[in-house]
Amino acid sequence: MPYRKSGSSGLKLPLLSLGCWHNFGGDSATPSQREMICCAFDGGITHFDLANNYGPPYGSAERNVGEILHDLPRDEIIVSSKAGYDMWPGPYGSGGSRKHLLASLDQSLSRTGLDYFDVFYSHCFDPEVPLEETLGALDSAVRQGKALYVGISSYSTSQTSEVLVLCRKLGLSTPVLHQPNYSMLNRWVEQELLSFCAEEGLGVIAFCPLFQGLLSNKYLNGIPAGSRFNQPLSPLRKNEVNEQNLRVVRELNDLALARGQTLAQMALAWVLSRESVTSALMGASTTEQIKENLEAVKNIEFTNEELAKIDRIVAKINLPKSLWATD
């Protein structure tokens, strides 16, 4: 497993990281959850990504994953968590306030049973809170020894720029990672954010590189029975899985097969072919998926002809324009 530095920091991440958003919730850790985490670690994936509200129910993924991670060598793994989105009812249950972020951090450490997180993120920008307050809370997390590094997620380029200016001006802990949504089908970061982060020494870890499974073999023959798509909390919207988009996915699959890869492997490799991307954050529901995805790092090189063909294929996708627009 190759590793890359997170921007100009000393933190190194594996090219593939394991996201624990889905399939790690529930009342208690399951044998399959343990198998997936151990399979990932055995394959060189040493970074495990969480958030306070991952589950369902909220908080359960941190509890379950934390229990499993205690069987792994703490100094050989990177554990991250986030706060900012809805977590509990009331005025302090979400947002970027110092009150919410530091309370959430303590709760997350308690659930995981960890003494510290390697990376603690502001999960989303909060326009109702002064950015200095949000960044000050992240800085406190580092000064209190509860986080080694801090990061931001889903911030626009202009918001990211303001973050760096304020951190340098006020002497606050500067984020080492930006975690945006990035895949072949969601390329808004290519407008400005990727180049900005590269210039400013900020690492990038892409979440949803498989577009919630659409860039895999799962939907090649339509929507399978038992798919997460049919569940009430499906992250895929109904208008995203249509016949036009499935034709696009099948064309991409043909190109992947010509490269000697599965569609998921090619989609991960495509994200990782961007040198400014530190790591791709993949999800999984089985150890077989993890083993398949691990093969992606063996070939992340694309010819100009392949890249041009991918661009021509995905240009036919029927998705919201916001996925392609600059901020």
mmCIF file of C-alpha atoms in Angstrom:
data_model
loop_
_atom_site.group_PDB
_atom_site.id
_atom_site.type_symbol
_atom_site.label_atom_id
_atom_site.label_comp_id
_atom_site.label_asym_id
_atom_site.label_seq_id
_atom_site.Cartn_x
_atom_site.Cartn_y
_atom_site.Cartn_z
ATOM 1 C CA MET A 1 0.000 0.000 0.000
ATOM 2 C CA PRO A 2 1.591 3.277 -1.090
ATOM 3 C CA TYR A 3 1.319 6.279 1.231
ATOM 4 C CA ARG A 4 1.179 10.006 0.517
ATOM 5 C CA LYS A 5 1.839 13.013 2.712
ATOM 6 C CA SER A 6 -1.118 15.138 3.722
ATOM 7 C CA GLY A 7 -0.076 18.302 1.972
ATOM 8 C CA SER A 8 2.988 19.886 3.564
ATOM 9 C CA SER A 9 2.388 18.220 6.943
ATOM 10 C CA GLY A 10 4.217 15.180 8.245
ATOM 11 C CA LEU A 11 1.049 13.056 8.327
ATOM 12 C CA LYS A 12 1.057 10.187 5.838
ATOM 13 C CA LEU A 13 -2.081 8.371 4.737
ATOM 14 C CA PRO A 14 -2.550 5.186 2.714
ATOM 15 C CA LEU A 15 -3.859 5.755 -0.812
ATOM 16 C CA LEU A 16 -7.049 4.013 0.310
ATOM 17 C CA SER A 17 -8.791 4.781 3.604
ATOM 18 C CA LEU A 18 -11.833 3.039 5.064
ATOM 19 C CA GLY A 19 -14.903 5.157 5.689
ATOM 20 C CA CYS A 20 -17.287 3.932 8.366
ATOM 21 C CA TRP A 21 -20.339 5.991 7.419
ATOM 22 C CA HIS A 22 -22.519 3.021 6.466
ATOM 23 C CA ASN A 23 -22.461 -0.630 7.552
ATOM 24 C CA PHE A 24 -20.779 0.026 10.908
ATOM 25 C CA GLY A 25 -23.801 1.074 12.967
ATOM 26 C CA GLY A 26 -26.052 -1.081 15.114
ATOM 27 C CA ASP A 27 -26.434 -2.063 18.723
ATOM 28 C CA SER A 28 -23.027 -3.737 18.928
ATOM 29 C CA ALA A 29 -20.003 -4.598 16.819
ATOM 30 C CA THR A 30 -20.679 -7.558 14.523
ATOM 31 C CA PRO A 31 -18.315 -10.271 13.268
ATOM 32 C CA SER A 32 -18.618 -8.895 9.715
ATOM 33 C CA GLN A 33 -17.635 -5.396 10.878
ATOM 34 C CA ARG A 34 -14.607 -6.836 12.631
ATOM 35 C CA GLU A 35 -13.678 -8.867 9.555
ATOM 36 C CA MET A 36 -13.887 -5.801 7.306
ATOM 37 C CA ILE A 37 -11.680 -3.660 9.540
ATOM 38 C CA CYS A 38 -9.103 -6.416 9.987
ATOM 39 C CA CYS A 39 -9.148 -7.160 6.246
ATOM 40 C CA ALA A 40 -8.525 -3.488 5.511
ATOM 41 C CA PHE A 41 -5.681 -3.289 8.028
ATOM 42 C CA ASP A 42 -4.066 -6.464 6.681
ATOM 43 C CA GLY A 43 -4.187 -4.869 3.218
ATOM 44 C CA GLY A 44 -2.326 -1.757 4.375
ATOM 45 C CA ILE A 45 -5.321 0.484 5.087
ATOM 46 C CA THR A 46 -4.335 2.141 8.343
ATOM 47 C CA HIS A 47 -6.768 5.071 8.266
ATOM 48 C CA PHE A 48 -10.317 4.679 9.589
ATOM 49 C CA ASP A 49 -12.713 7.602 9.196
ATOM 50 C CA LEU A 50 -15.697 8.282 11.463
ATOM 51 C CA ALA A 51 -18.084 11.069 12.484
ATOM 52 C CA ASN A 52 -20.197 11.599 15.547
ATOM 53 C CA ASN A 53 -23.475 10.868 13.740
ATOM 54 C CA TYR A 54 -22.398 7.827 11.720
ATOM 55 C CA GLY A 55 -24.635 4.823 12.186
ATOM 56 C CA PRO A 56 -27.526 4.436 12.355
ATOM 57 C CA PRO A 57 -28.304 5.120 15.113
ATOM 58 C CA TYR A 58 -26.132 8.196 15.625
ATOM 59 C CA GLY A 59 -22.955 7.429 17.520
ATOM 60 C CA SER A 60 -23.135 3.667 17.044
ATOM 61 C CA ALA A 61 -20.441 3.506 14.360
ATOM 62 C CA GLU A 62 -17.964 5.220 16.666
ATOM 63 C CA ARG A 63 -18.810 2.812 19.458
ATOM 64 C CA ASN A 64 -18.589 -0.313 17.281
ATOM 65 C CA VAL A 65 -15.488 0.682 15.353
ATOM 66 C CA GLY A 66 -13.775 1.896 18.511
ATOM 67 C CA GLU A 67 -14.284 -1.494 20.129
ATOM 68 C CA ILE A 68 -12.706 -3.233 17.125
ATOM 69 C CA LEU A 69 -9.810 -0.798 16.788
ATOM 70 C CA HIS A 70 -8.701 -1.559 20.330
ATOM 71 C CA ASP A 71 -7.401 -4.860 18.953
ATOM 72 C CA LEU A 72 -5.115 -3.022 16.506
ATOM 73 C CA PRO A 73 -1.816 -1.268 17.382
ATOM 74 C CA ARG A 74 -2.843 2.318 18.189
ATOM 75 C CA ASP A 75 0.410 3.872 17.022
ATOM 76 C CA GLU A 76 0.084 2.201 13.613
ATOM 77 C CA ILE A 77 -3.391 3.479 12.753
ATOM 78 C CA ILE A 78 -4.974 6.832 11.976
ATOM 79 C CA VAL A 79 -8.452 7.411 13.418
ATOM 80 C CA SER A 80 -10.434 10.486 12.438
ATOM 81 C CA SER A 81 -13.816 11.825 13.460
ATOM 82 C CA LYS A 82 -15.938 14.859 12.705
ATOM 83 C CA ALA A 83 -18.663 17.070 14.139
ATOM 84 C CA GLY A 84 -20.968 19.702 12.718
ATOM 85 C CA TYR A 85 -23.983 17.976 11.234
ATOM 86 C CA ASP A 86 -27.103 17.050 13.174
ATOM 87 C CA MET A 87 -26.266 14.915 16.207
ATOM 88 C CA TRP A 88 -28.800 15.529 18.999
ATOM 89 C CA PRO A 89 -31.929 17.712 19.445
ATOM 90 C CA GLY A 90 -31.716 21.251 20.714
ATOM 91 C CA PRO A 91 -29.699 24.387 19.967
ATOM 92 C CA TYR A 92 -26.294 22.832 20.676
ATOM 93 C CA GLY A 93 -26.738 19.542 18.813
ATOM 94 C CA SER A 94 -25.195 20.681 15.521
ATOM 95 C CA GLY A 95 -23.185 23.462 13.923
ATOM 96 C CA GLY A 96 -19.753 24.981 14.185
ATOM 97 C CA SER A 97 -19.957 26.570 17.624
ATOM 98 C CA ARG A 98 -17.299 25.979 20.242
ATOM 99 C CA LYS A 99 -20.039 24.521 22.447
ATOM 100 C CA HIS A 100 -21.041 21.869 19.903
ATOM 101 C CA LEU A 101 -17.629 20.952 18.547
ATOM 102 C CA LEU A 102 -15.885 20.415 21.881
ATOM 103 C CA ALA A 103 -18.858 18.644 23.457
ATOM 104 C CA SER A 104 -19.067 16.383 20.410
ATOM 105 C CA LEU A 105 -15.348 15.690 20.570
ATOM 106 C CA ASP A 106 -15.580 14.537 24.186
ATOM 107 C CA GLN A 107 -18.589 12.369 23.398
ATOM 108 C CA SER A 108 -16.835 10.808 20.395
ATOM 109 C CA LEU A 109 -13.732 9.991 22.418
ATOM 110 C CA SER A 110 -15.924 8.409 25.084
ATOM 111 C CA ARG A 111 -17.788 6.281 22.526
ATOM 112 C CA THR A 112 -14.634 5.056 20.804
ATOM 113 C CA GLY A 113 -12.711 4.600 24.044
ATOM 114 C CA LEU A 114 -9.757 6.482 22.567
ATOM 115 C CA ASP A 115 -7.563 9.041 24.299
ATOM 116 C CA TYR A 116 -7.260 11.167 21.156
ATOM 117 C CA PHE A 117 -8.155 11.330 17.483
ATOM 118 C CA ASP A 118 -5.406 11.620 14.928
ATOM 119 C CA VAL A 119 -7.577 14.023 12.920
ATOM 120 C CA PHE A 120 -10.657 15.931 14.093
ATOM 121 C CA TYR A 121 -12.721 17.735 11.436
ATOM 122 C CA SER A 122 -15.218 20.510 11.197
ATOM 123 C CA HIS A 123 -17.688 18.423 9.211
ATOM 124 C CA CYS A 124 -19.328 21.366 7.464
ATOM 125 C CA PHE A 125 -19.161 25.142 7.234
ATOM 126 C CA ASP A 126 -21.603 26.949 9.524
ATOM 127 C CA PRO A 127 -22.570 30.421 8.233
ATOM 128 C CA GLU A 128 -24.209 31.278 11.562
ATOM 129 C CA VAL A 129 -20.997 30.975 13.588
ATOM 130 C CA PRO A 130 -17.925 33.220 13.270
ATOM 131 C CA LEU A 131 -15.251 31.188 11.512
ATOM 132 C CA GLU A 132 -12.769 32.294 14.185
ATOM 133 C CA GLU A 133 -14.888 30.463 16.766
ATOM 134 C CA THR A 134 -14.989 27.221 14.775
ATOM 135 C CA LEU A 135 -11.243 27.327 14.134
ATOM 136 C CA GLY A 136 -10.563 28.237 17.746
ATOM 137 C CA ALA A 137 -12.454 25.138 18.868
ATOM 138 C CA LEU A 138 -10.358 22.955 16.543
ATOM 139 C CA ASP A 139 -7.224 24.595 17.909
ATOM 140 C CA SER A 140 -8.365 23.844 21.464
ATOM 141 C CA ALA A 141 -8.769 20.184 20.526
ATOM 142 C CA VAL A 142 -5.081 20.081 19.595
ATOM 143 C CA ARG A 143 -3.902 22.084 22.597
ATOM 144 C CA GLN A 144 -5.886 19.824 24.929
ATOM 145 C CA GLY A 145 -4.235 16.746 23.421
ATOM 146 C CA LYS A 146 -7.530 15.381 22.121
ATOM 147 C CA ALA A 147 -6.504 15.643 18.456
ATOM 148 C CA LEU A 148 -3.117 15.540 16.762
ATOM 149 C CA TYR A 149 -4.274 17.297 13.597
ATOM 150 C CA VAL A 150 -7.413 19.086 12.428
ATOM 151 C CA GLY A 151 -9.236 19.205 9.122
ATOM 152 C CA ILE A 152 -12.257 20.635 7.327
ATOM 153 C CA SER A 153 -14.857 18.906 5.186
ATOM 154 C CA SER A 154 -17.072 20.186 2.360
ATOM 155 C CA TYR A 155 -15.822 23.770 2.605
ATOM 156 C CA SER A 156 -15.820 25.777 -0.639
ATOM 157 C CA THR A 157 -12.598 27.174 -2.063
ATOM 158 C CA SER A 158 -13.332 30.675 -0.774
ATOM 159 C CA GLN A 159 -14.195 29.324 2.686
ATOM 160 C CA THR A 160 -11.019 27.224 2.694
ATOM 161 C CA SER A 161 -8.969 30.269 1.777
ATOM 162 C CA GLU A 162 -10.503 32.227 4.658
ATOM 163 C CA VAL A 163 -9.713 29.322 7.014
ATOM 164 C CA LEU A 164 -6.030 29.388 6.123
ATOM 165 C CA VAL A 165 -5.812 33.185 6.370
ATOM 166 C CA LEU A 166 -7.379 33.223 9.842
ATOM 167 C CA CYS A 167 -5.322 30.309 11.159
ATOM 168 C CA ARG A 168 -2.085 31.969 10.097
ATOM 169 C CA LYS A 169 -3.167 35.373 11.346
ATOM 170 C CA LEU A 170 -4.342 34.130 14.748
ATOM 171 C CA GLY A 171 -1.698 31.441 15.244
ATOM 172 C CA LEU A 172 -4.242 28.620 15.303
ATOM 173 C CA SER A 173 -3.691 24.983 14.351
ATOM 174 C CA THR A 174 -3.890 24.908 10.557
ATOM 175 C CA PRO A 175 -5.916 22.113 8.935
ATOM 176 C CA VAL A 176 -3.796 19.444 7.258
ATOM 177 C CA LEU A 177 -6.685 17.850 5.337
ATOM 178 C CA HIS A 178 -9.698 18.912 3.341
ATOM 179 C CA GLN A 179 -12.320 16.184 2.828
ATOM 180 C CA PRO A 180 -14.528 16.966 -0.194
ATOM 181 C CA ASN A 181 -16.943 14.826 -2.202
ATOM 182 C CA TYR A 182 -15.018 13.858 -5.351
ATOM 183 C CA SER A 183 -15.487 11.236 -8.032
ATOM 184 C CA MET A 184 -15.785 10.886 -11.796
ATOM 185 C CA LEU A 185 -19.407 11.954 -11.410
ATOM 186 C CA ASN A 186 -18.887 14.785 -8.923
ATOM 187 C CA ARG A 187 -16.038 17.015 -10.085
ATOM 188 C CA TRP A 188 -16.753 20.417 -8.581
ATOM 189 C CA VAL A 189 -13.384 20.402 -6.799
ATOM 190 C CA GLU A 190 -11.569 20.496 -10.137
ATOM 191 C CA GLN A 191 -12.713 24.063 -10.753
ATOM 192 C CA GLU A 192 -10.488 25.581 -8.055
ATOM 193 C CA LEU A 193 -10.261 23.573 -4.852
ATOM 194 C CA LEU A 194 -7.764 20.884 -5.883
ATOM 195 C CA SER A 195 -5.230 23.342 -7.269
ATOM 196 C CA PHE A 196 -5.745 25.706 -4.327
ATOM 197 C CA CYS A 197 -5.094 22.967 -1.778
ATOM 198 C CA ALA A 198 -1.987 21.861 -3.675
ATOM 199 C CA GLU A 199 -0.630 25.413 -3.734
ATOM 200 C CA GLU A 200 -1.351 25.963 -0.040
ATOM 201 C CA GLY A 201 0.013 22.626 1.188
ATOM 202 C CA LEU A 202 -3.354 21.218 2.232
ATOM 203 C CA GLY A 203 -3.948 17.500 1.783
ATOM 204 C CA VAL A 204 -7.141 16.239 0.130
ATOM 205 C CA ILE A 205 -8.991 13.050 1.041
ATOM 206 C CA ALA A 206 -11.863 12.351 -1.342
ATOM 207 C CA PHE A 207 -15.083 10.907 0.045
ATOM 208 C CA CYS A 208 -17.678 9.071 -2.082
ATOM 209 C CA PRO A 209 -15.137 8.207 -4.837
ATOM 210 C CA LEU A 210 -17.564 5.479 -5.996
ATOM 211 C CA PHE A 211 -20.551 7.870 -5.921
ATOM 212 C CA GLN A 212 -22.358 5.775 -3.305
ATOM 213 C CA GLY A 213 -21.812 2.573 -5.281
ATOM 214 C CA LEU A 214 -23.032 3.820 -8.654
ATOM 215 C CA LEU A 215 -19.432 3.522 -9.914
ATOM 216 C CA SER A 216 -19.281 -0.192 -9.206
ATOM 217 C CA ASN A 217 -20.749 -3.329 -10.731
ATOM 218 C CA LYS A 218 -23.731 -3.103 -8.369
ATOM 219 C CA TYR A 219 -26.042 -1.309 -10.809
ATOM 220 C CA LEU A 220 -24.776 -2.583 -14.155
ATOM 221 C CA ASN A 221 -27.896 -4.697 -14.619
ATOM 222 C CA GLY A 222 -30.341 -2.371 -12.909
ATOM 223 C CA ILE A 223 -31.207 -1.944 -9.241
ATOM 224 C CA PRO A 224 -30.581 -5.221 -7.388
ATOM 225 C CA ALA A 225 -32.925 -6.571 -4.755
ATOM 226 C CA GLY A 226 -31.767 -5.674 -1.268
ATOM 227 C CA SER A 227 -29.763 -2.701 -2.524
ATOM 228 C CA ARG A 228 -29.190 0.201 -0.153
ATOM 229 C CA PHE A 229 -30.878 2.267 -2.863
ATOM 230 C CA ASN A 230 -34.232 0.832 -1.800
ATOM 231 C CA GLN A 231 -33.741 1.661 1.869
ATOM 232 C CA PRO A 232 -35.327 4.776 3.451
ATOM 233 C CA LEU A 233 -31.951 6.342 4.283
ATOM 234 C CA SER A 234 -30.362 5.656 0.898
ATOM 235 C CA PRO A 235 -27.700 8.292 0.069
ATOM 236 C CA LEU A 236 -28.445 7.835 -3.644
ATOM 237 C CA ARG A 237 -31.328 9.970 -4.831
ATOM 238 C CA LYS A 238 -33.996 8.364 -6.990
ATOM 239 C CA ASN A 239 -33.236 10.614 -9.965
ATOM 240 C CA GLU A 240 -29.569 9.584 -9.973
ATOM 241 C CA VAL A 241 -30.177 5.942 -10.877
ATOM 242 C CA ASN A 242 -31.936 6.251 -14.238
ATOM 243 C CA GLU A 243 -31.476 4.455 -17.538
ATOM 244 C CA GLN A 244 -29.333 7.215 -19.057
ATOM 245 C CA ASN A 245 -26.942 7.159 -16.113
ATOM 246 C CA LEU A 246 -26.809 3.364 -16.134
ATOM 247 C CA ARG A 247 -25.786 3.486 -19.813
ATOM 248 C CA VAL A 248 -22.952 5.819 -18.819
ATOM 249 C CA VAL A 249 -21.908 3.455 -16.035
ATOM 250 C CA ARG A 250 -21.880 0.513 -18.451
ATOM 251 C CA GLU A 251 -19.645 2.443 -20.880
ATOM 252 C CA LEU A 252 -17.254 3.201 -18.050
ATOM 253 C CA ASN A 253 -17.310 -0.462 -17.088
ATOM 254 C CA ASP A 254 -16.293 -1.445 -20.633
ATOM 255 C CA LEU A 255 -13.292 0.887 -20.402
ATOM 256 C CA ALA A 256 -12.376 -0.505 -16.987
ATOM 257 C CA LEU A 257 -12.425 -4.059 -18.334
ATOM 258 C CA ALA A 258 -10.158 -2.967 -21.185
ATOM 259 C CA ARG A 259 -7.723 -1.681 -18.530
ATOM 260 C CA GLY A 260 -7.883 -4.993 -16.682
ATOM 261 C CA GLN A 261 -9.825 -3.486 -13.778
ATOM 262 C CA THR A 262 -13.303 -3.590 -12.340
ATOM 263 C CA LEU A 263 -15.321 -0.378 -12.546
ATOM 264 C CA ALA A 264 -14.792 0.285 -8.834
ATOM 265 C CA GLN A 265 -11.041 -0.210 -9.177
ATOM 266 C CA MET A 266 -10.881 2.190 -12.121
ATOM 267 C CA ALA A 267 -13.010 4.794 -10.322
ATOM 268 C CA LEU A 268 -10.690 4.707 -7.304
ATOM 269 C CA ALA A 269 -7.595 4.744 -9.512
ATOM 270 C CA TRP A 270 -8.956 7.745 -11.426
ATOM 271 C CA VAL A 271 -9.322 9.775 -8.215
ATOM 272 C CA LEU A 272 -5.872 8.697 -7.031
ATOM 273 C CA SER A 273 -4.291 9.612 -10.370
ATOM 274 C CA ARG A 274 -4.631 13.226 -9.188
ATOM 275 C CA GLU A 275 -1.380 13.815 -7.324
ATOM 276 C CA SER A 276 -3.044 16.462 -5.161
ATOM 277 C CA VAL A 277 -5.340 13.769 -3.713
ATOM 278 C CA THR A 278 -3.787 12.228 -0.615
ATOM 279 C CA SER A 279 -6.232 9.354 -0.180
ATOM 280 C CA ALA A 280 -9.554 8.011 -1.449
ATOM 281 C CA LEU A 281 -12.085 7.251 1.271
ATOM 282 C CA MET A 282 -13.954 4.104 0.329
ATOM 283 C CA GLY A 283 -16.910 2.442 1.991
ATOM 284 C CA ALA A 284 -17.589 -1.281 2.069
ATOM 285 C CA SER A 285 -20.206 -3.793 3.116
ATOM 286 C CA THR A 286 -18.127 -6.974 2.682
ATOM 287 C CA THR A 287 -14.521 -8.098 2.909
ATOM 288 C CA GLU A 288 -14.757 -9.105 -0.755
ATOM 289 C CA GLN A 289 -15.353 -5.459 -1.710
ATOM 290 C CA ILE A 290 -12.342 -4.373 0.324
ATOM 291 C CA LYS A 291 -10.106 -6.981 -1.296
ATOM 292 C CA GLU A 292 -11.315 -5.918 -4.744
ATOM 293 C CA ASN A 293 -10.734 -2.234 -4.039
ATOM 294 C CA LEU A 294 -7.240 -2.861 -2.676
ATOM 295 C CA GLU A 295 -6.222 -3.932 -6.176
ATOM 296 C CA ALA A 296 -6.926 -0.412 -7.457
ATOM 297 C CA VAL A 297 -3.607 0.932 -6.163
ATOM 298 C CA LYS A 298 -1.693 -1.398 -8.482
ATOM 299 C CA ASN A 299 -2.610 0.696 -11.530
ATOM 300 C CA ILE A 300 -3.416 4.378 -11.060
ATOM 301 C CA GLU A 301 -1.832 5.498 -14.338
ATOM 302 C CA PHE A 302 -4.052 6.593 -17.233
ATOM 303 C CA THR A 303 -3.126 7.421 -20.815
ATOM 304 C CA ASN A 304 -4.296 10.731 -22.260
ATOM 305 C CA GLU A 305 -6.608 8.753 -24.525
ATOM 306 C CA GLU A 306 -8.209 6.983 -21.559
ATOM 307 C CA LEU A 307 -8.713 10.223 -19.669
ATOM 308 C CA ALA A 308 -10.268 11.864 -22.730
ATOM 309 C CA LYS A 309 -12.590 8.892 -23.206
ATOM 310 C CA ILE A 310 -13.692 9.056 -19.560
ATOM 311 C CA ASP A 311 -14.463 12.744 -19.981
ATOM 312 C CA ARG A 312 -16.548 12.046 -23.094
ATOM 313 C CA ILE A 313 -18.479 9.282 -21.349
ATOM 314 C CA VAL A 314 -19.261 11.125 -18.115
ATOM 315 C CA ALA A 315 -20.293 14.240 -20.055
ATOM 316 C CA LYS A 316 -23.472 12.294 -20.893
ATOM 317 C CA ILE A 317 -24.414 11.800 -17.247
ATOM 318 C CA ASN A 318 -27.756 13.184 -16.063
ATOM 319 C CA LEU A 319 -26.952 14.725 -12.678
ATOM 320 C CA PRO A 320 -27.445 18.139 -11.012
ATOM 321 C CA LYS A 321 -25.262 20.846 -12.534
ATOM 322 C CA SER A 322 -24.076 21.780 -9.044
ATOM 323 C CA LEU A 323 -21.813 18.727 -9.071
ATOM 324 C CA TRP A 324 -19.883 20.275 -11.913
ATOM 325 C CA ALA A 325 -20.082 23.949 -11.043
ATOM 326 C CA THR A 326 -17.491 26.111 -9.348
ATOM 327 C CA ASP A 327 -18.243 27.577 -5.943
#
